mmCIF file of C-alpha atoms in Angstrom:
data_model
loop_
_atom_site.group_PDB
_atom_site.id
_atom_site.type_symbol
_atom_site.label_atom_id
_atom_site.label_comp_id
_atom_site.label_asym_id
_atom_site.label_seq_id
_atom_site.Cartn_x
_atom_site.Cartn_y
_atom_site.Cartn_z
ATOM 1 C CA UNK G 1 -36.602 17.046 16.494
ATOM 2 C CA UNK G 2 -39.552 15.025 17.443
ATOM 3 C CA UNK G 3 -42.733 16.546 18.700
ATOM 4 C CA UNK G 4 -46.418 15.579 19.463
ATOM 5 C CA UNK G 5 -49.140 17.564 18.666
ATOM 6 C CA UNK G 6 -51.612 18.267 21.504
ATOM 7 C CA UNK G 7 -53.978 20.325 19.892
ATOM 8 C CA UNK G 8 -54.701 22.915 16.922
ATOM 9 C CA UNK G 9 -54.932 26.304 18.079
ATOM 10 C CA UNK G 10 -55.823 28.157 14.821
ATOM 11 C CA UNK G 11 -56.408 28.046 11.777
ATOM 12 C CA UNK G 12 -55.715 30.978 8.637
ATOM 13 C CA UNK G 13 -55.799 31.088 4.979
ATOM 14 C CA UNK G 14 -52.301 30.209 4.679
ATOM 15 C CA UNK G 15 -51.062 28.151 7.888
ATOM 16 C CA UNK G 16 -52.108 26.068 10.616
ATOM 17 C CA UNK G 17 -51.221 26.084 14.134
ATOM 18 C CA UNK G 18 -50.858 23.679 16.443
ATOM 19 C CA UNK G 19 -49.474 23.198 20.348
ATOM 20 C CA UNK G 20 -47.061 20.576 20.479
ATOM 21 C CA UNK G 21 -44.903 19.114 23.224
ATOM 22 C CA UNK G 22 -41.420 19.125 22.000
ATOM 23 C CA UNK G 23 -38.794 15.784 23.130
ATOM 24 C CA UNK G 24 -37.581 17.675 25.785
ATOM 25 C CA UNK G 25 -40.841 18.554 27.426
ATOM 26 C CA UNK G 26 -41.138 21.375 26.534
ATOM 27 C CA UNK G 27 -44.497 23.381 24.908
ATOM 28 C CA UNK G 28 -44.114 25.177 21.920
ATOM 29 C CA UNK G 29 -46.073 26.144 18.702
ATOM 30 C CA UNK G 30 -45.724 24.613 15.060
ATOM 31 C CA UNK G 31 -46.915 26.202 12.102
ATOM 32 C CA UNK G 32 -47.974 24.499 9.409
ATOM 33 C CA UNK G 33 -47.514 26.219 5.797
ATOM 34 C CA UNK G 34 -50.566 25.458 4.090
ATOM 35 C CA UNK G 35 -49.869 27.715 0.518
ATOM 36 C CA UNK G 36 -46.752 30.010 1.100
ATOM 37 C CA UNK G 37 -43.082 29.657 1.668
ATOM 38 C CA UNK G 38 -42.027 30.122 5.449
ATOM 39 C CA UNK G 39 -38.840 31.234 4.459
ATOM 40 C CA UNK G 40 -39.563 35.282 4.734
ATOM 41 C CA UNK G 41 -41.427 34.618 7.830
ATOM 42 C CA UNK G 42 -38.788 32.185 9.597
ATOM 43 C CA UNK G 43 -36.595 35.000 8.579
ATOM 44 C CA UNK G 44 -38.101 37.489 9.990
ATOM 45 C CA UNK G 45 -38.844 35.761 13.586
ATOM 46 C CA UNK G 46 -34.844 34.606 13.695
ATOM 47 C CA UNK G 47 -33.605 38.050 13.317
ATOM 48 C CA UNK G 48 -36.335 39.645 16.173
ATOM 49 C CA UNK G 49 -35.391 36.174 18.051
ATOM 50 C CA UNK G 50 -38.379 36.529 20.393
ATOM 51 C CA UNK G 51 -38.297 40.416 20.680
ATOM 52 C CA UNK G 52 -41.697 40.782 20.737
ATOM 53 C CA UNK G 53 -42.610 38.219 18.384
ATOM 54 C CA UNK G 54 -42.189 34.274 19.373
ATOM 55 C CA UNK G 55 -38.876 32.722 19.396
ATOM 56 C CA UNK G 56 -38.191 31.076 16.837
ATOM 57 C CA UNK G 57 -37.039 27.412 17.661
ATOM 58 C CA UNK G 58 -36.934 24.757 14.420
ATOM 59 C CA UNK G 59 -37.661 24.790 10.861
ATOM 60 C CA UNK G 60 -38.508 22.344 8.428
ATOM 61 C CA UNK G 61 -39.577 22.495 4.821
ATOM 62 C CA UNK G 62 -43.313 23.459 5.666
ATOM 63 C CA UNK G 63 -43.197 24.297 9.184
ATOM 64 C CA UNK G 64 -41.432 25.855 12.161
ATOM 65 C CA UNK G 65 -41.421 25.343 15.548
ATOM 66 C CA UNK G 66 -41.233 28.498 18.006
ATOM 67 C CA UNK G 67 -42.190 29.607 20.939
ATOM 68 C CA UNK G 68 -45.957 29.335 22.707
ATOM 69 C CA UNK G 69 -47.447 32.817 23.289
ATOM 70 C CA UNK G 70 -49.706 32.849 25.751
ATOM 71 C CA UNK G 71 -52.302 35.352 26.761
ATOM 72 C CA UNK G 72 -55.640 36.576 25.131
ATOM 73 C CA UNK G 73 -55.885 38.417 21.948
ATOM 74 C CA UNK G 74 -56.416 42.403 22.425
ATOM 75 C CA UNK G 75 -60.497 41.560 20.927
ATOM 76 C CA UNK G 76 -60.661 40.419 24.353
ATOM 77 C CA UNK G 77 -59.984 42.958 26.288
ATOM 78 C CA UNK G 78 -62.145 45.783 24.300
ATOM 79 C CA UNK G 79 -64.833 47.947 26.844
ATOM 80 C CA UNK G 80 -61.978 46.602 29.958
ATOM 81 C CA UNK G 81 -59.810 48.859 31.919
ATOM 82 C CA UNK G 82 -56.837 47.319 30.282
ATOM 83 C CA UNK G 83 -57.635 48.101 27.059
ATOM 84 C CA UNK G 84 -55.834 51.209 26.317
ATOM 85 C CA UNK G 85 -52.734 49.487 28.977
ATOM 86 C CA UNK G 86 -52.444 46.858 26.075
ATOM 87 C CA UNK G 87 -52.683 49.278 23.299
ATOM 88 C CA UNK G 88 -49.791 51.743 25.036
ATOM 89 C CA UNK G 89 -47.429 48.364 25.401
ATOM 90 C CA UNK G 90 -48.790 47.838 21.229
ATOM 91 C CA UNK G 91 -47.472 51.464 20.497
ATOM 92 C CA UNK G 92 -44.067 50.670 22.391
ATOM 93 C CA UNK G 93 -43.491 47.269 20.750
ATOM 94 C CA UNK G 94 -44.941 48.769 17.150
ATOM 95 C CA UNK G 95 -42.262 51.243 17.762
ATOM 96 C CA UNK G 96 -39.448 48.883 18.332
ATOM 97 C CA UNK G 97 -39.966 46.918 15.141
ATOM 98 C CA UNK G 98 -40.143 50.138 13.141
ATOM 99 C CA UNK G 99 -36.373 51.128 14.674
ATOM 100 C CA UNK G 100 -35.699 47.464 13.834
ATOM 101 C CA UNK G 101 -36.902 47.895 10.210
ATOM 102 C CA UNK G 102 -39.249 45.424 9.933
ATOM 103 C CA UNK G 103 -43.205 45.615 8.365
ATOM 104 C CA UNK G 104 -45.813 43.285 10.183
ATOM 105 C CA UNK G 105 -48.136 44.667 8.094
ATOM 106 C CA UNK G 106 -51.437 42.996 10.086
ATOM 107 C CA UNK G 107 -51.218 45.239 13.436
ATOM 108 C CA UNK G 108 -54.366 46.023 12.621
ATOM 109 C CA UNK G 109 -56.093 42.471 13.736
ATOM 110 C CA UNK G 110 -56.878 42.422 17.190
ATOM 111 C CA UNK G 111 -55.948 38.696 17.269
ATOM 112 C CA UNK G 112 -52.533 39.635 16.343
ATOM 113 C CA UNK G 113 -51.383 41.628 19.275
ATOM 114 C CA UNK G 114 -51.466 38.844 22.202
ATOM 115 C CA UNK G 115 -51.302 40.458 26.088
ATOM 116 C CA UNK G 116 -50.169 38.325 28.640
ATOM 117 C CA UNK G 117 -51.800 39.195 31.816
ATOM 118 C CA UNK G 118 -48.592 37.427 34.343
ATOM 119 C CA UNK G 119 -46.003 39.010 32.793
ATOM 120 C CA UNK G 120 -47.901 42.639 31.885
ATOM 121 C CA UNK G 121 -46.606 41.838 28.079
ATOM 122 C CA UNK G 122 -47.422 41.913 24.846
ATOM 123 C CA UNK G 123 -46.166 39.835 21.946
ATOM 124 C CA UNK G 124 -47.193 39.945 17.699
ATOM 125 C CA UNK G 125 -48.056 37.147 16.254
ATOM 126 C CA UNK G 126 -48.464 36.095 12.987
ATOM 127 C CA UNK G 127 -45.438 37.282 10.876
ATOM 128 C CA UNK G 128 -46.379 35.887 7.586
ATOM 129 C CA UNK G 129 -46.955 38.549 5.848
ATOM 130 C CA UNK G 130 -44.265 40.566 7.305
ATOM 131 C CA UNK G 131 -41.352 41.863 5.559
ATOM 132 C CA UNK G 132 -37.999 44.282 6.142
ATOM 133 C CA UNK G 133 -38.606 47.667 4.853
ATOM 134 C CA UNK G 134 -36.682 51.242 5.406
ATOM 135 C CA UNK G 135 -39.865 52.799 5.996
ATOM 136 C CA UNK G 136 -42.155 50.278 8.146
ATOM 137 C CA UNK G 137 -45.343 52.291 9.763
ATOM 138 C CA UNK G 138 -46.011 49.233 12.745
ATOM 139 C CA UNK G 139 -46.562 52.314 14.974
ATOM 140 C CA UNK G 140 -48.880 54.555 12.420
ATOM 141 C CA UNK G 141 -50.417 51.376 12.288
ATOM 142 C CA UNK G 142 -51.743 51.124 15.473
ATOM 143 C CA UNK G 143 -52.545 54.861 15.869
ATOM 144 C CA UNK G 144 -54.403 54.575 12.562
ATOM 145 C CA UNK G 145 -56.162 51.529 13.679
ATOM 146 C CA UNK G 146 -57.088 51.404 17.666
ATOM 147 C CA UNK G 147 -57.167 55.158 18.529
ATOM 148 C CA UNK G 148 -58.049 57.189 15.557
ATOM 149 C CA UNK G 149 -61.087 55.414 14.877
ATOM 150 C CA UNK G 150 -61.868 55.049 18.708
ATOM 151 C CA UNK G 151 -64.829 57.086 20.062
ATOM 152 C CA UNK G 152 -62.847 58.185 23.444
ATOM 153 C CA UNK G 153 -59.482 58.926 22.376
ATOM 154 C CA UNK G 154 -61.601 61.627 19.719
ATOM 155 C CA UNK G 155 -63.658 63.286 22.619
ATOM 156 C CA UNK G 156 -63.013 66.571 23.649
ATOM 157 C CA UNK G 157 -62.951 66.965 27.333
#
């Protein structure tokens, strides 16, 4: 599959990504595998297959192609009135990847959880440290995270 790159969006400790315009037009992501082995992670994003993660779309031997998300990281919507929207859609999605077994393990990063604003949705990013587990806590995550340590979900009224 041939692809340009357009621009880098981000960069981590163990990946690069980039938006790139696939053959067919289209606009996707490609991560770049800087130290680790994608295999876990393309794992991982084939089996949710874009349930609240990206879809994933092409793999090579250090990369993957899959699905843009786009929106704004939950960081920007702290002190908003959608703040606590975005976190409720968080718990719901947290939720569905605990009944679907699987760890993301870095909830807790407000650049992780991505809200789309159009389409009133949320999407995870970011699965490379994620793993299947019989116990996963996605959704103690969050609680643990966002609202126990926030000021106004602790006052008394």
């Amino acid at each position: 599959m041939r692809y340009d790159i357009l621009e880098k969006l981000g960069e981590g400790n163990k990946g690069e990504v980039y938006k790139v315009k696939l053959e067919n037009g289209k606009i996707a992501a490609l991560k770049w595998a800087k130290n680790y082995e994608i295999e876990k992670e393309w794992e991982i994003l084939n089996y949710l297959d874009g349930f609240y993660a990206p879809k994933p779309i092409k793999r090579g031997n250090k990369y993957f192609i899959m699905e843009l998300i786009e929106g704004k990281a939950l960081k920007e919507f702290l002190d908003t009135p959608q703040y606590y929207y975005i976190i409720q859609k968080a718990l719901i999605g947290a939720y569905e990847l605990d009944l679907r077994k699987v760890t993301h393990s870095q909830l807790g990063r407000f650049f992780h959880i991505i809200y789309n604003e159009d389409k009133k949705d949320i999407k995870f990013i970011d699965f490379e440290r994620a793993s299947f587990s019989e116990k996963p806590r996605n959704f103690m995550q969050i609680i643990g995270y966002y609202l126990h340590r926030d000021k106004l979900c602790n006052k008394e009224f």
